[in-house]
Amino acid sequence: MKRFLSIFLFLFPYMTLFAQQSKITGKVVSGTDPLPGVTVRIKHSSQGTVTDSKGQFTLMAGTGDTLVFNHISFLTREIVANGNGMMNVSLLSASQNVNEVVVVGYGTQKKANLTGAVGVVKMEDMESRPLTNPGQALQGTVAGVYALQSSGKPGDDGAVLDIRGVGTFGDNTPLVLIDGFPGNINDVNANDIQSISVLKDAASAAIYGNRAANGVILITTKKGTAGKLRVNYTAYYGSQSPTRLPHVLNAVDYTTLYNEASVNSGGTVMYADSIIAKYAAHNDLMYPDINYFKVYYGNANIQNHRLSISGGNDNVNYAFMLGRLNQDGILVGTSYKKTDFRSNIDAYFLKNKRLRFSGKLSGNLGVKNEPTDLWNAEWYATLAPIHPLRNAAGQWVSVNGERNYYGEIKEGSTSLTKRYNFNGQVEAEYKIINGLSAQITYGYNVMTSKANAFHANVTLYNESGTTTNLVSNLNVTDETDVQSLLTSLLKYNKVLGKHEFNLLGGYSEEEFTYDWESAYRSGFVNNTQRVLNLGDPSTQTNNAGSYDLGLRSYFGRLNYVFDGKYLFEANIRRDGSSRFAKEHRWGTFPSFSAGWVISKERFMENLTWIDMLKLRASWGRLGNQNISNYYNGSDILTSGQNYSLGGALYSGVAVTAMTNKDLTWETAQQLDFGIDMYLKKNFEITADYFDKRTKDLLLTQSIPLTMAQSAPYANAGEVQNKGIEAAITYRTTFSNGFKLRATINASHMVNKIVRMDVAEQLTSPKAIKTGAAINSFYGYKMDGIYQISDFTWQNNSDQSIPYAERNYTIKPGVVQVSNYTAQPGDIKYKDLNGDKVVDMNNDRTIIGNQFPKLTYGFNINMEYKGFDLSMFLQGVQGIQGYTYYEIATPFSGFANMGDWWLKRWTPDHPSNTLPRLTLDGARNNIHSSFYMENASYLRLKNIELGYSISPKILSRAGISSLRVYGNVQNAFTITKFKGFDPEQTVGQTRAQAFPQVRIMTMGASVNF
């Protein structure tokens, strides 16, 4: 490290300027009132102070140093020190955000001049949160963005992001641009991010036309600035635990209830009292009482380290970042280690810095461990408590003669995946004349992945006394994904009196290449040598594939501002995609938007409590071509097809997938009306109404099975997302120096399939149906429980006849079920067509929505005398979850049951919410609203307490700042959901899942 610093200082001796410093004192006021809590620092330096309760400050600075005065509720001001020793400064009250510069497509704009709906994430609030991927920073922070953490699995805990709803049947992932290059949001470290802008409406996103139908997320990473060398090191250590594991039955309750279900199904008692007593004794490994959730899941450690070096001078700015994440998983056999780096360098040449060269390099290596049979490991975590794990001899015991995934994982049945990602960009910009510049950027990204999935040699002991030998095997898969992007821009801006023009024209060309290979062998000698050539050669198989995709685009933008009051913007983009046939390859995507800054009109002069009031309106059309078929417009020949010729079979090729050469883009049209307001009482308010309609939806078309080919895509219909969103921020500093900032945002959105041009897909538990939301839950509606009063039996007046011996007959007029004979205690379903018989053709309907009606977030930050406290709450309302089969369905497979089944229907306790227990799947395994749950929740997503040590104490050690903190992520959740966690992916309809995690960390951030 010392050698590195010596070389660095030798190469850049002019970066640090030394000047004779003297004491400067002063006072900061607003009007005539003193301002406490104002940050006063020397520009391009970490040296600074804060004004006291009287607005006074003292600082050592040299003549010519620029002092920066910053306060959360006032405009920032810069003043050059003149060496006189006294300085009195007045700050103007205004919302700080009025003059913010916001990153937009291919550039930046003043927030006051924006005519589109752009959300901004305040990354200073995220710096010390244990974010393993940046997508988590979008949860509850931007109105109109629904961010759902997919799971708590290390390496795969990224957020599923929806911007203003789901508008497609396919991939709804928004376009993510990292320093202008399309990429994976998980490939950038959250600590390296300077800003995140979310382009929500068509006007702000239309400049990205063919990729923007699902919204755009612009990530800008940190750059160096002129000044002395700055070094920052941050680290945190912590512990993880599941946010929630379902409450399940113990062995005694499970066997007791199983006996009851068997008798109710016409069988006999399966577990004698003597056997149940053995489970209760807890002294025989073959009669266990195991909570398998606690076997498969436990606490896990996490640690993160980050080092950044930045600085520069008038000609060269630089920033270097290096990080290491080490995260164990709460599920047995899971872990993730990631090392990443990033460097940003900007160099300026010629007079007035007319020529700029920039270089960006970044990369990461992620090493992920997980069970080879991950889904089965999650499934077996739901096991009933009566299944042994080991026997007295220490052997792994099979479950009903099948598998023991916990034992297999412990013996080495794990998958190791190494993922390498590298991104490089070079950029040059030349200022041709004043206001006119040309820019060209070339970026290259390569991702390679190698997965080594191993099944170990394992001997399982069967309860019958026999053994099962599992033979080892190895599957190796290599993937390479290469992407390149060439972009050229011509930019012009001009101010003529009250007129301000900004013009942009550009061209881009994007290429993708994807290759994969796989190989397999079995019969390995041991469980430690996971190398392919050590397996039995006679078992070897292999496979491979390769795909290409190209995009080409022309685009332009016009911004016009008159007198700072009247705003107009127009965008147009012309895109071509190789996914479609030649006749339908190109699409045109325009947008128009306008704004009116009413607060600058004369008739608003008397409303002194308003700093700024702006109305916005926009319309635009965007495109989407995200389908899994790379060559939808071409007939593809598949090898390995056999032909009969002359009575013999010959290998050949054939078309096995139908193509639709008329297929074209999905197009999303969006209308938006918005208002932005900044008040002198330190309030900032923004609100939008939007109506987004996605047409020509891309969906696989149903075809008859007799066609013996896979179905083609079709432009299938139209989806509407309509809603409102709003955010309110309040900032203030009290006279004693206490600082407060609070933000609340909320979004209400309704998703609806307006039209279907292909057949509806009415499959339970999810369906695609006109008039409903995409992938709504579909099935029967529960209408209570059949009670004894709904039936007659041999002698209705003879109550002495035991319940189990009665021959029940349903009374006339009581609704029946077509596929079984209902009995007291069974679920009663709603008869929708009124024929008194419930059947799947007439009585299934939409029973729930997997997208929330309301999403909201609340963030509060407080600072006082070195202490800071922040809390972030996030929640959703009006959303349903579906928990089916394991845990929820009685005695499904080998699984346990939720302890809520202790309140099931019995003749003595006739419940109207939980049915009687049976072993008859035809009665209970029916997709219906019985398995629907209210998945609404309010979560304290993050709470943090920090303390910044006084600079006076640190200066003696050469440290400019040091902050220590404690943080809890996913601290607690308020919900009625009974499953793992209400925050679950939309495809999850069964009880097994990788739970979310609660993370408790201690950390520090130090600047030198």
Tab-separated table of N, CA and C in Angstrom, residues 84-183:
chain	number	residue	atom	x	y	z
A	84	ASN	N	-9.410	38.054	5.158
A	84	ASN	CA	-9.693	39.110	6.134
A	84	ASN	C	-10.034	38.555	7.507
A	85	GLY	N	-10.393	37.265	7.570
A	85	GLY	CA	-10.655	36.650	8.857
A	85	GLY	C	-12.096	36.721	9.297
A	86	MET	N	-12.910	37.615	8.738
A	86	MET	CA	-14.320	37.725	9.117
A	86	MET	C	-15.184	37.456	7.884
A	87	MET	N	-16.253	36.700	8.064
A	87	MET	CA	-17.112	36.381	6.921
A	87	MET	C	-18.550	36.232	7.408
A	88	ASN	N	-19.439	37.040	6.868
A	88	ASN	CA	-20.859	36.949	7.163
A	88	ASN	C	-21.590	36.517	5.893
A	89	VAL	N	-22.396	35.479	6.007
A	89	VAL	CA	-23.000	34.845	4.838
A	89	VAL	C	-24.502	34.768	5.031
A	90	SER	N	-25.232	35.087	3.979
A	90	SER	CA	-26.687	34.974	3.997
A	90	SER	C	-27.107	33.919	2.978
A	91	LEU	N	-27.941	32.966	3.403
A	91	LEU	CA	-28.445	31.907	2.523
A	91	LEU	C	-29.910	32.176	2.179
A	92	LEU	N	-30.250	31.882	0.950
A	92	LEU	CA	-31.617	32.079	0.481
A	92	LEU	C	-32.436	30.819	0.713
A	93	SER	N	-33.620	31.010	1.287
A	93	SER	CA	-34.510	29.884	1.539
A	93	SER	C	-35.152	29.437	0.231
A	94	ALA	N	-35.030	28.172	-0.038
A	94	ALA	CA	-35.661	27.586	-1.226
A	94	ALA	C	-35.542	26.080	-1.108
A	95	SER	N	-36.419	25.391	-1.825
A	95	SER	CA	-36.281	23.943	-1.845
A	95	SER	C	-35.022	23.588	-2.612
A	96	GLN	N	-34.198	22.774	-2.002
A	96	GLN	CA	-32.927	22.412	-2.617
A	96	GLN	C	-33.140	21.686	-3.937
A	97	ASN	N	-34.251	20.950	-4.021
A	97	ASN	CA	-34.468	20.122	-5.201
A	97	ASN	C	-34.830	20.912	-6.440
A	98	VAL	N	-35.236	22.185	-6.291
A	98	VAL	CA	-35.581	22.991	-7.460
A	98	VAL	C	-34.402	23.073	-8.421
A	99	ASN	N	-33.211	23.170	-7.884
A	99	ASN	CA	-32.024	23.356	-8.716
A	99	ASN	C	-31.215	22.075	-8.898
A	100	GLU	N	-31.758	20.924	-8.484
A	100	GLU	CA	-31.058	19.666	-8.681
A	100	GLU	C	-30.915	19.359	-10.167
A	101	VAL	N	-29.825	18.692	-10.479
A	101	VAL	CA	-29.633	18.183	-11.834
A	101	VAL	C	-29.947	16.695	-11.798
A	102	VAL	N	-30.837	16.260	-12.686
A	102	VAL	CA	-31.306	14.887	-12.707
A	102	VAL	C	-30.783	14.198	-13.954
A	103	VAL	N	-30.320	12.966	-13.794
A	103	VAL	CA	-29.852	12.178	-14.932
A	103	VAL	C	-31.053	11.694	-15.724
A	104	VAL	N	-31.058	11.982	-17.023
A	104	VAL	CA	-32.095	11.521	-17.937
A	104	VAL	C	-31.422	10.803	-19.093
A	105	GLY	N	-32.201	10.374	-20.083
A	105	GLY	CA	-31.633	9.646	-21.205
A	105	GLY	C	-30.587	10.436	-21.968
A	106	TYR	N	-29.366	9.903	-22.028
A	106	TYR	CA	-28.268	10.501	-22.772
A	106	TYR	C	-27.922	11.914	-22.287
A	107	GLY	N	-28.072	12.168	-20.984
A	107	GLY	CA	-27.695	13.480	-20.488
A	107	GLY	C	-28.302	13.782	-19.134
A	108	THR	N	-28.330	15.072	-18.811
A	108	THR	CA	-28.915	15.537	-17.557
A	108	THR	C	-29.825	16.735	-17.834
A	109	GLN	N	-30.736	16.991	-16.888
A	109	GLN	CA	-31.603	18.160	-16.963
A	109	GLN	C	-31.807	18.717	-15.567
A	110	LYS	N	-32.047	20.017	-15.490
A	110	LYS	CA	-32.475	20.595	-14.233
A	110	LYS	C	-33.839	20.012	-13.875
A	111	LYS	N	-34.000	19.673	-12.602
A	111	LYS	CA	-35.272	19.107	-12.185
A	111	LYS	C	-36.415	20.075	-12.442
A	112	ALA	N	-36.139	21.374	-12.328
A	112	ALA	CA	-37.182	22.381	-12.552
A	112	ALA	C	-37.675	22.368	-13.992
A	113	ASN	N	-36.844	21.877	-14.938
A	113	ASN	CA	-37.215	21.880	-16.350
A	113	ASN	C	-37.777	20.555	-16.836
A	114	LEU	N	-37.894	19.559	-15.947
A	114	LEU	CA	-38.391	18.254	-16.362
A	114	LEU	C	-39.865	18.322	-16.728
A	115	THR	N	-40.210	17.678	-17.829
A	115	THR	CA	-41.614	17.567	-18.209
A	115	THR	C	-42.109	16.125	-18.109
A	116	GLY	N	-41.212	15.187	-17.864
A	116	GLY	CA	-41.580	13.787	-17.712
A	116	GLY	C	-41.621	13.384	-16.253
A	117	ALA	N	-42.065	12.154	-16.001
A	117	ALA	CA	-42.138	11.612	-14.641
A	117	ALA	C	-40.855	10.842	-14.362
A	118	VAL	N	-39.984	11.446	-13.568
A	118	VAL	CA	-38.683	10.853	-13.243
A	118	VAL	C	-38.559	10.746	-11.724
A	119	GLY	N	-38.320	9.547	-11.229
A	119	GLY	CA	-38.097	9.337	-9.802
A	119	GLY	C	-36.620	9.222	-9.510
A	120	VAL	N	-36.202	9.729	-8.359
A	120	VAL	CA	-34.790	9.732	-7.984
A	120	VAL	C	-34.631	9.061	-6.621
A	121	VAL	N	-33.670	8.156	-6.518
A	121	VAL	CA	-33.347	7.498	-5.254
A	121	VAL	C	-32.213	8.257	-4.585
A	122	LYS	N	-32.387	8.595	-3.326
A	122	LYS	CA	-31.351	9.295	-2.575
A	122	LYS	C	-30.359	8.268	-2.053
A	123	MET	N	-29.236	8.137	-2.733
A	123	MET	CA	-28.280	7.094	-2.393
A	123	MET	C	-27.564	7.362	-1.074
A	124	GLU	N	-27.557	8.624	-0.595
A	124	GLU	CA	-26.927	8.872	0.701
A	124	GLU	C	-27.664	8.147	1.819
A	125	ASP	N	-28.928	7.818	1.602
A	125	ASP	CA	-29.673	7.067	2.606
A	125	ASP	C	-29.346	5.581	2.561
A	126	MET	N	-28.649	5.133	1.516
A	126	MET	CA	-28.402	3.703	1.320
A	126	MET	C	-26.976	3.288	1.647
A	127	GLU	N	-26.100	4.257	1.936
A	127	GLU	CA	-24.675	3.959	1.984
A	127	GLU	C	-24.303	2.909	3.019
A	128	SER	N	-25.005	2.870	4.130
A	128	SER	CA	-24.625	1.926	5.183
A	128	SER	C	-25.627	0.788	5.357
A	129	ARG	N	-26.658	0.725	4.501
A	129	ARG	CA	-27.574	-0.406	4.561
A	129	ARG	C	-26.909	-1.636	3.967
A	130	PRO	N	-27.167	-2.824	4.518
A	130	PRO	CA	-26.537	-4.049	3.978
A	130	PRO	C	-27.230	-4.513	2.698
A	131	LEU	N	-27.107	-3.708	1.642
A	131	LEU	CA	-27.730	-4.029	0.366
A	131	LEU	C	-26.798	-4.927	-0.434
A	132	THR	N	-27.192	-6.166	-0.647
A	132	THR	CA	-26.363	-7.070	-1.444
A	132	THR	C	-26.586	-6.871	-2.931
A	133	ASN	N	-27.615	-6.093	-3.311
A	133	ASN	CA	-27.792	-5.690	-4.700
A	133	ASN	C	-28.574	-4.384	-4.726
A	134	PRO	N	-28.347	-3.524	-5.722
A	134	PRO	CA	-28.959	-2.184	-5.745
A	134	PRO	C	-30.465	-2.190	-5.926
A	135	GLY	N	-31.023	-3.270	-6.472
A	135	GLY	CA	-32.460	-3.306	-6.666
A	135	GLY	C	-33.224	-3.121	-5.369
A	136	GLN	N	-32.624	-3.551	-4.248
A	136	GLN	CA	-33.282	-3.398	-2.957
A	136	GLN	C	-33.421	-1.928	-2.568
A	137	ALA	N	-32.586	-1.055	-3.150
A	137	ALA	CA	-32.676	0.371	-2.840
A	137	ALA	C	-33.937	1.001	-3.407
A	138	LEU	N	-34.615	0.303	-4.331
A	138	LEU	CA	-35.819	0.847	-4.951
A	138	LEU	C	-37.087	0.460	-4.195
A	139	GLN	N	-36.961	-0.378	-3.175
A	139	GLN	CA	-38.139	-0.781	-2.422
A	139	GLN	C	-38.686	0.382	-1.612
A	140	GLY	N	-39.886	0.805	-1.960
A	140	GLY	CA	-40.574	1.825	-1.188
A	140	GLY	C	-39.993	3.215	-1.284
A	141	THR	N	-39.050	3.461	-2.191
A	141	THR	CA	-38.392	4.763	-2.256
A	141	THR	C	-38.853	5.620	-3.425
A	142	VAL	N	-39.409	5.026	-4.466
A	142	VAL	CA	-39.870	5.769	-5.639
A	142	VAL	C	-41.320	5.415	-5.897
A	143	ALA	N	-42.187	6.414	-5.876
A	143	ALA	CA	-43.606	6.184	-6.146
A	143	ALA	C	-43.775	5.616	-7.552
A	144	GLY	N	-44.595	4.580	-7.670
A	144	GLY	CA	-44.830	3.955	-8.966
A	144	GLY	C	-43.931	2.783	-9.266
A	145	VAL	N	-42.973	2.507	-8.383
A	145	VAL	CA	-42.056	1.377	-8.573
A	145	VAL	C	-42.365	0.326	-7.520
A	146	TYR	N	-42.701	-0.887	-7.964
A	146	TYR	CA	-42.941	-2.010	-7.063
A	146	TYR	C	-41.724	-2.915	-7.129
A	147	ALA	N	-40.949	-2.920	-6.050
A	147	ALA	CA	-39.732	-3.727	-5.985
A	147	ALA	C	-39.941	-4.828	-4.968
A	148	LEU	N	-39.810	-6.058	-5.405
A	148	LEU	CA	-40.045	-7.213	-4.558
A	148	LEU	C	-38.773	-8.030	-4.490
A	149	GLN	N	-38.232	-8.217	-3.291
A	149	GLN	CA	-37.018	-9.026	-3.157
A	149	GLN	C	-37.393	-10.482	-3.402
A	150	SER	N	-36.725	-11.107	-4.369
A	150	SER	CA	-37.147	-12.426	-4.824
A	150	SER	C	-36.996	-13.494	-3.759
A	151	SER	N	-35.962	-13.408	-2.922
A	151	SER	CA	-35.757	-14.397	-1.862
A	151	SER	C	-34.620	-13.913	-0.983
A	152	GLY	N	-34.266	-14.733	-0.006
A	152	GLY	CA	-33.111	-14.423	0.828
A	152	GLY	C	-31.905	-15.258	0.472
A	153	LYS	N	-31.939	-15.926	-0.701
A	153	LYS	CA	-30.841	-16.822	-1.084
A	153	LYS	C	-29.620	-16.037	-1.519
A	154	PRO	N	-28.460	-16.291	-0.940
A	154	PRO	CA	-27.243	-15.562	-1.330
A	154	PRO	C	-26.944	-15.724	-2.812
A	155	GLY	N	-26.690	-14.601	-3.455
A	155	GLY	CA	-26.381	-14.614	-4.875
A	155	GLY	C	-27.593	-14.547	-5.774
A	156	ASP	N	-28.788	-14.787	-5.219
A	156	ASP	CA	-30.024	-14.734	-5.999
A	156	ASP	C	-31.103	-13.975	-5.240
A	157	ASP	N	-30.706	-12.925	-4.540
A	157	ASP	CA	-31.672	-12.169	-3.739
A	157	ASP	C	-32.007	-10.834	-4.380
A	158	GLY	N	-31.853	-10.758	-5.697
A	158	GLY	CA	-32.154	-9.524	-6.404
A	158	GLY	C	-33.628	-9.202	-6.376
A	159	ALA	N	-33.930	-7.937	-6.641
A	159	ALA	CA	-35.317	-7.487	-6.605
A	159	ALA	C	-35.991	-7.702	-7.960
A	160	VAL	N	-37.256	-8.092	-7.912
A	160	VAL	CA	-38.106	-8.119	-9.097
A	160	VAL	C	-38.742	-6.733	-9.208
A	161	LEU	N	-38.487	-6.037	-10.299
A	161	LEU	CA	-38.869	-4.636	-10.423
A	161	LEU	C	-39.992	-4.461	-11.445
A	162	ASP	N	-41.061	-3.797	-11.017
A	162	ASP	CA	-42.161	-3.425	-11.907
A	162	ASP	C	-42.352	-1.920	-11.821
A	163	ILE	N	-42.269	-1.240	-12.957
A	163	ILE	CA	-42.483	0.203	-13.012
A	163	ILE	C	-43.850	0.459	-13.608
A	164	ARG	N	-44.741	1.003	-12.772
A	164	ARG	CA	-46.122	1.284	-13.178
A	164	ARG	C	-46.815	0.049	-13.726
A	165	GLY	N	-46.650	-1.048	-13.003
A	165	GLY	CA	-47.416	-2.245	-13.297
A	165	GLY	C	-46.771	-3.173	-14.300
A	166	VAL	N	-47.434	-4.303	-14.512
A	166	VAL	CA	-46.982	-5.325	-15.456
A	166	VAL	C	-47.769	-5.165	-16.740
A	167	GLY	N	-47.068	-4.919	-17.826
A	167	GLY	CA	-47.736	-4.649	-19.093
A	167	GLY	C	-47.492	-5.696	-20.147
A	168	THR	N	-46.982	-6.869	-19.759
A	168	THR	CA	-46.658	-7.889	-20.744
A	168	THR	C	-46.838	-9.263	-20.130
A	169	PHE	N	-47.070	-10.263	-20.964
A	169	PHE	CA	-47.148	-11.642	-20.499
A	169	PHE	C	-45.755	-12.255	-20.357
A	170	GLY	N	-44.759	-11.598	-20.909
A	170	GLY	CA	-43.408	-12.126	-20.863
A	170	GLY	C	-42.548	-11.423	-19.836
A	171	ASP	N	-41.340	-11.067	-20.217
A	171	ASP	CA	-40.370	-10.452	-19.326
A	171	ASP	C	-40.735	-8.988	-19.104
A	172	ASN	N	-41.032	-8.637	-17.854
A	172	ASN	CA	-41.432	-7.277	-17.522
A	172	ASN	C	-40.273	-6.471	-16.924
A	173	THR	N	-39.059	-6.989	-17.029
A	173	THR	CA	-37.901	-6.334	-16.425
A	173	THR	C	-37.621	-5.002	-17.104
A	174	PRO	N	-37.462	-3.924	-16.331
A	174	PRO	CA	-37.137	-2.640	-16.958
A	174	PRO	C	-35.729	-2.642	-17.530
A	175	LEU	N	-35.487	-1.739	-18.454
A	175	LEU	CA	-34.153	-1.552	-19.004
A	175	LEU	C	-33.283	-0.871	-17.959
A	176	VAL	N	-32.153	-1.473	-17.632
A	176	VAL	CA	-31.210	-0.909	-16.662
A	176	VAL	C	-29.962	-0.474	-17.409
A	177	LEU	N	-29.584	0.792	-17.255
A	177	LEU	CA	-28.388	1.323	-17.898
A	177	LEU	C	-27.420	1.767	-16.808
A	178	ILE	N	-26.234	1.183	-16.814
A	178	ILE	CA	-25.191	1.511	-15.844
A	178	ILE	C	-24.148	2.359	-16.558
A	179	ASP	N	-24.122	3.635	-16.241
A	179	ASP	CA	-23.262	4.583	-16.961
A	179	ASP	C	-23.504	4.507	-18.459
A	180	GLY	N	-24.776	4.353	-18.841
A	180	GLY	CA	-25.166	4.367	-20.241
A	180	GLY	C	-25.137	3.024	-20.934
A	181	PHE	N	-24.658	1.969	-20.253
A	181	PHE	CA	-24.553	0.654	-20.896
A	181	PHE	C	-25.610	-0.274	-20.314
A	182	PRO	N	-26.417	-0.939	-21.171
A	182	PRO	CA	-27.422	-1.870	-20.656
A	182	PRO	C	-26.765	-2.999	-19.881
A	183	GLY	N	-27.299	-3.303	-18.712
A	183	GLY	CA	-26.679	-4.330	-17.897
A	183	GLY	C	-27.601	-4.875	-16.843
